[in-house]
Amino acid sequence: MQLKFTFALLTSFIATGLASTVANVEADIATISSQVTALDNAINAFPATGGTLLQALTIHNDAAALSPSIQKGTTDVQGVPPPISETDGQTILKSVQGFEPTILDALKQIVAKKAALAALPVGGIVALVKQDLGFLSGNTTAFENALIASAPTDLKSQATAIKTAIDAAFATAIAAYA
Ligand SMILES: *[C@@H]1O[C@H](CO)[C@@H](O)[C@H](O)[C@H]1NC(C)=O
């Protein structure tokens, strides 16, 4: 009897530990969104000439901070017990669409700033950005795939459209830093 109770309690703890909620996902997306804005601002703040190492490292640090947030978002999306309701699916999709233009701008601007970053007297910044882009691209793909997998059937094409646009921007940026 005692053992049975302990087992039931343990099982419920484990279940609680693994499961996530739509609210968790929404909180993750809010974090991702504000970190994407910080990254985009840092890239835009880097001038065409006379940029500093500190400014370049701010871009790197912002990119590095974003990566674990996207990974947490992916884990949480995967942890929401299916099916995700139509309403929740729409809410999630809308939040992702909310920061989509900002990540697209960040990826466009990082291409535009390549020469300026390469001109820094300290070497290795271009290689660092290249590495950041690779990590973020991989993390983002995993997140996008999780979102598509969890989206209600009628929202999957919209989720896929977001992936297509962001993946294309990553491909362009990665090619510029190759
Ligand atoms: C996500 O980014 C981390 C670095 O923050 C990296 O180690 C990992 O390989 C990336 N994941 C994928 C799937 O690319």
mmCIF file of C-alpha atoms and ligand atoms in Angstrom:
data_model
loop_
_atom_site.group_PDB
_atom_site.id
_atom_site.type_symbol
_atom_site.label_atom_id
_atom_site.label_comp_id
_atom_site.label_asym_id
_atom_site.label_seq_id
_atom_site.Cartn_x
_atom_site.Cartn_y
_atom_site.Cartn_z
ATOM 1 C CA MET A 1 0.000 0.000 0.000
ATOM 2 C CA GLN A 2 2.712 2.406 1.102
ATOM 3 C CA LEU A 3 4.888 1.358 -1.848
ATOM 4 C CA LYS A 4 2.022 1.797 -4.269
ATOM 5 C CA PHE A 5 1.419 5.310 -2.980
ATOM 6 C CA THR A 6 5.117 6.206 -3.241
ATOM 7 C CA PHE A 7 5.207 4.882 -6.778
ATOM 8 C CA ALA A 8 2.146 6.891 -7.776
ATOM 9 C CA LEU A 9 3.669 10.021 -6.264
ATOM 10 C CA LEU A 10 6.968 9.391 -8.054
ATOM 11 C CA THR A 11 5.231 8.845 -11.363
ATOM 12 C CA SER A 12 3.329 12.073 -10.994
ATOM 13 C CA PHE A 13 6.554 13.931 -10.164
ATOM 14 C CA ILE A 14 8.239 12.532 -13.239
ATOM 15 C CA ALA A 15 5.268 13.425 -15.402
ATOM 16 C CA THR A 16 5.260 16.968 -13.997
ATOM 17 C CA GLY A 17 8.981 17.253 -14.629
ATOM 18 C CA LEU A 18 8.717 16.355 -18.294
ATOM 19 C CA ALA A 19 5.513 18.049 -19.299
ATOM 20 C CA SER A 20 5.386 21.692 -20.217
ATOM 21 C CA THR A 21 2.474 23.988 -20.852
ATOM 22 C CA VAL A 22 1.504 26.439 -23.546
ATOM 23 C CA ALA A 23 2.184 29.142 -20.933
ATOM 24 C CA ASN A 24 5.789 27.886 -20.674
ATOM 25 C CA VAL A 25 6.110 28.078 -24.452
ATOM 26 C CA GLU A 26 4.648 31.583 -24.482
ATOM 27 C CA ALA A 27 7.125 32.665 -21.793
ATOM 28 C CA ASP A 28 9.995 31.128 -23.803
ATOM 29 C CA ILE A 29 8.893 32.967 -26.938
ATOM 30 C CA ALA A 30 8.706 36.256 -24.992
ATOM 31 C CA THR A 31 12.312 35.716 -23.859
ATOM 32 C CA ILE A 32 13.454 34.726 -27.348
ATOM 33 C CA SER A 33 11.682 37.759 -28.783
ATOM 34 C CA SER A 34 13.379 40.243 -26.441
ATOM 35 C CA GLN A 35 16.781 38.593 -27.009
ATOM 36 C CA VAL A 36 16.294 38.744 -30.787
ATOM 37 C CA THR A 37 15.529 42.470 -30.420
ATOM 38 C CA ALA A 38 18.702 42.972 -28.365
ATOM 39 C CA LEU A 39 20.731 41.107 -31.000
ATOM 40 C CA ASP A 40 19.182 43.082 -33.854
ATOM 41 C CA ASN A 41 19.846 46.365 -32.020
ATOM 42 C CA ALA A 42 23.476 45.384 -31.399
ATOM 43 C CA ILE A 43 23.998 44.553 -35.079
ATOM 44 C CA ASN A 44 22.329 47.754 -36.227
ATOM 45 C CA ALA A 45 24.412 49.756 -33.751
ATOM 46 C CA PHE A 46 27.646 48.488 -35.320
ATOM 47 C CA PRO A 47 28.790 51.308 -37.622
ATOM 48 C CA ALA A 48 30.090 50.889 -41.176
ATOM 49 C CA THR A 49 33.408 52.332 -40.013
ATOM 50 C CA GLY A 50 35.014 52.763 -36.624
ATOM 51 C CA GLY A 51 33.181 49.985 -34.797
ATOM 52 C CA THR A 52 34.780 48.789 -31.577
ATOM 53 C CA LEU A 53 35.695 45.331 -30.324
ATOM 54 C CA LEU A 54 33.251 45.848 -27.456
ATOM 55 C CA GLN A 55 30.420 46.457 -29.924
ATOM 56 C CA ALA A 56 31.362 43.307 -31.845
ATOM 57 C CA LEU A 57 31.482 41.273 -28.648
ATOM 58 C CA THR A 58 28.040 42.589 -27.697
ATOM 59 C CA ILE A 59 26.728 41.058 -30.931
ATOM 60 C CA HIS A 60 28.439 37.766 -30.068
ATOM 61 C CA ASN A 61 27.189 37.793 -26.471
ATOM 62 C CA ASP A 62 23.623 38.535 -27.564
ATOM 63 C CA ALA A 63 23.767 35.656 -30.058
ATOM 64 C CA ALA A 64 25.234 33.332 -27.429
ATOM 65 C CA ALA A 65 22.478 34.262 -24.949
ATOM 66 C CA LEU A 66 19.769 33.555 -27.512
ATOM 67 C CA SER A 67 20.903 30.015 -28.239
ATOM 68 C CA PRO A 68 19.926 28.358 -24.905
ATOM 69 C CA SER A 69 16.584 30.197 -24.958
ATOM 70 C CA ILE A 70 15.747 28.702 -28.345
ATOM 71 C CA GLN A 71 16.809 25.278 -27.086
ATOM 72 C CA LYS A 72 14.546 25.665 -24.042
ATOM 73 C CA GLY A 73 11.710 26.757 -26.329
ATOM 74 C CA THR A 74 12.204 23.617 -28.406
ATOM 75 C CA THR A 75 12.172 21.334 -25.353
ATOM 76 C CA ASP A 76 9.055 23.040 -24.009
ATOM 77 C CA VAL A 77 7.193 22.870 -27.333
ATOM 78 C CA GLN A 78 8.024 19.170 -27.514
ATOM 79 C CA GLY A 79 6.884 18.736 -23.905
ATOM 80 C CA VAL A 80 3.359 20.108 -24.331
ATOM 81 C CA PRO A 81 0.999 17.125 -24.323
ATOM 82 C CA PRO A 82 -0.652 16.916 -27.764
ATOM 83 C CA PRO A 83 -2.901 17.889 -29.311
ATOM 84 C CA ILE A 84 -2.343 21.634 -28.994
ATOM 85 C CA SER A 85 -5.708 23.362 -29.328
ATOM 86 C CA GLU A 86 -6.530 25.596 -32.258
ATOM 87 C CA THR A 87 -6.564 28.676 -30.005
ATOM 88 C CA ASP A 88 -3.220 27.835 -28.401
ATOM 89 C CA GLY A 89 -1.723 26.988 -31.774
ATOM 90 C CA GLN A 90 -2.788 30.362 -33.125
ATOM 91 C CA THR A 91 -1.439 32.183 -30.085
ATOM 92 C CA ILE A 92 1.945 30.472 -30.411
ATOM 93 C CA LEU A 93 2.131 31.110 -34.146
ATOM 94 C CA LYS A 94 1.241 34.775 -33.708
ATOM 95 C CA SER A 95 3.981 35.236 -31.110
ATOM 96 C CA VAL A 96 6.557 33.684 -33.423
ATOM 97 C CA GLN A 97 5.346 35.840 -36.310
ATOM 98 C CA GLY A 98 5.774 38.784 -33.944
ATOM 99 C CA PHE A 99 9.563 38.464 -33.849
ATOM 100 C CA GLU A 100 10.025 37.033 -37.352
ATOM 101 C CA PRO A 101 10.713 40.472 -38.977
ATOM 102 C CA THR A 102 13.307 41.210 -36.265
ATOM 103 C CA ILE A 103 15.290 38.003 -36.813
ATOM 104 C CA LEU A 104 15.061 38.555 -40.583
ATOM 105 C CA ASP A 105 16.432 42.074 -40.125
ATOM 106 C CA ALA A 106 19.225 40.834 -37.840
ATOM 107 C CA LEU A 107 20.282 38.280 -40.462
ATOM 108 C CA LYS A 108 20.156 40.883 -43.231
ATOM 109 C CA GLN A 109 22.143 43.416 -41.194
ATOM 110 C CA ILE A 110 24.823 40.926 -40.147
ATOM 111 C CA VAL A 111 25.525 40.411 -43.868
ATOM 112 C CA ALA A 112 25.673 44.182 -44.411
ATOM 113 C CA LYS A 113 28.103 44.573 -41.478
ATOM 114 C CA LYS A 114 30.533 41.840 -42.493
ATOM 115 C CA ALA A 115 33.138 44.165 -44.011
ATOM 116 C CA ALA A 116 32.969 46.446 -40.983
ATOM 117 C CA LEU A 117 33.426 43.479 -38.617
ATOM 118 C CA ALA A 118 36.291 42.133 -40.726
ATOM 119 C CA ALA A 119 37.980 45.561 -40.554
ATOM 120 C CA LEU A 120 38.377 45.367 -36.756
ATOM 121 C CA PRO A 121 42.064 45.314 -35.795
ATOM 122 C CA VAL A 122 41.442 42.234 -33.639
ATOM 123 C CA GLY A 123 41.079 39.163 -35.830
ATOM 124 C CA GLY A 124 38.709 36.270 -35.350
ATOM 125 C CA ILE A 125 35.466 38.229 -35.118
ATOM 126 C CA VAL A 126 34.240 37.061 -38.516
ATOM 127 C CA ALA A 127 34.973 33.448 -37.517
ATOM 128 C CA LEU A 128 33.145 34.012 -34.232
ATOM 129 C CA VAL A 129 30.068 35.391 -36.011
ATOM 130 C CA LYS A 130 30.222 32.496 -38.453
ATOM 131 C CA GLN A 131 30.170 30.049 -35.530
ATOM 132 C CA ASP A 132 27.290 31.922 -33.859
ATOM 133 C CA LEU A 133 25.277 31.799 -37.089
ATOM 134 C CA GLY A 134 25.850 28.049 -37.378
ATOM 135 C CA PHE A 135 24.703 27.415 -33.804
ATOM 136 C CA LEU A 136 21.692 29.710 -34.064
ATOM 137 C CA SER A 137 20.698 28.225 -37.397
ATOM 138 C CA GLY A 138 20.814 24.681 -35.985
ATOM 139 C CA ASN A 139 18.926 25.695 -32.845
ATOM 140 C CA THR A 140 16.331 27.571 -34.891
ATOM 141 C CA THR A 141 15.761 24.636 -37.239
ATOM 142 C CA ALA A 142 15.064 22.371 -34.254
ATOM 143 C CA PHE A 143 12.649 24.956 -32.821
ATOM 144 C CA GLU A 144 10.872 25.419 -36.161
ATOM 145 C CA ASN A 145 10.521 21.670 -36.634
ATOM 146 C CA ALA A 146 9.061 21.308 -33.137
ATOM 147 C CA LEU A 147 6.589 24.125 -33.837
ATOM 148 C CA ILE A 148 5.495 22.562 -37.125
ATOM 149 C CA ALA A 149 5.142 19.125 -35.526
ATOM 150 C CA SER A 150 3.015 20.465 -32.678
ATOM 151 C CA ALA A 151 0.871 22.861 -34.735
ATOM 152 C CA PRO A 152 -2.776 21.926 -35.324
ATOM 153 C CA THR A 153 -3.109 20.508 -38.853
ATOM 154 C CA ASP A 154 -4.672 23.602 -40.385
ATOM 155 C CA LEU A 155 -1.840 25.809 -39.039
ATOM 156 C CA LYS A 156 1.048 23.661 -40.240
ATOM 157 C CA SER A 157 1.379 25.510 -43.567
ATOM 158 C CA GLN A 158 1.697 28.861 -41.757
ATOM 159 C CA ALA A 159 4.298 27.385 -39.417
ATOM 160 C CA THR A 160 6.163 26.003 -42.427
ATOM 161 C CA ALA A 161 6.062 29.416 -44.144
ATOM 162 C CA ILE A 162 7.829 30.957 -41.135
ATOM 163 C CA LYS A 163 10.485 28.239 -41.302
ATOM 164 C CA THR A 164 11.014 28.765 -45.043
ATOM 165 C CA ALA A 165 11.526 32.527 -44.652
ATOM 166 C CA ILE A 166 13.866 32.290 -41.655
ATOM 167 C CA ASP A 167 15.870 29.379 -43.095
ATOM 168 C CA ALA A 168 16.438 31.316 -46.328
ATOM 169 C CA ALA A 169 17.734 34.317 -44.363
ATOM 170 C CA PHE A 170 20.069 32.061 -42.351
ATOM 171 C CA ALA A 171 21.334 30.439 -45.569
ATOM 172 C CA THR A 172 22.139 33.867 -47.056
ATOM 173 C CA ALA A 173 23.929 35.007 -43.883
ATOM 174 C CA ILE A 174 25.883 31.762 -43.533
ATOM 175 C CA ALA A 175 26.929 31.964 -47.201
ATOM 176 C CA ALA A 176 28.194 35.521 -46.627
ATOM 177 C CA TYR A 177 30.383 34.298 -43.734
ATOM 178 C CA ALA A 178 31.486 31.028 -45.358
HETATM 179 C C1 LIG B 1 22.650 25.023 -30.450
HETATM 180 O O1 LIG B 1 23.632 25.921 -30.020
HETATM 181 C C2 LIG B 1 24.638 25.364 -29.194
HETATM 182 C C3 LIG B 1 25.577 26.472 -28.769
HETATM 183 O O2 LIG B 1 24.903 27.383 -27.956
HETATM 184 C C4 LIG B 1 25.378 24.280 -29.943
HETATM 185 O O3 LIG B 1 26.320 23.659 -29.113
HETATM 186 C C5 LIG B 1 24.401 23.243 -30.475
HETATM 187 O O4 LIG B 1 25.081 22.346 -31.299
HETATM 188 C C6 LIG B 1 23.295 23.914 -31.269
HETATM 189 N N1 LIG B 1 22.285 22.907 -31.658
HETATM 190 C C7 LIG B 1 22.055 22.604 -32.925
HETATM 191 C C8 LIG B 1 20.982 21.602 -33.160
HETATM 192 O O5 LIG B 1 22.661 23.112 -33.838
#
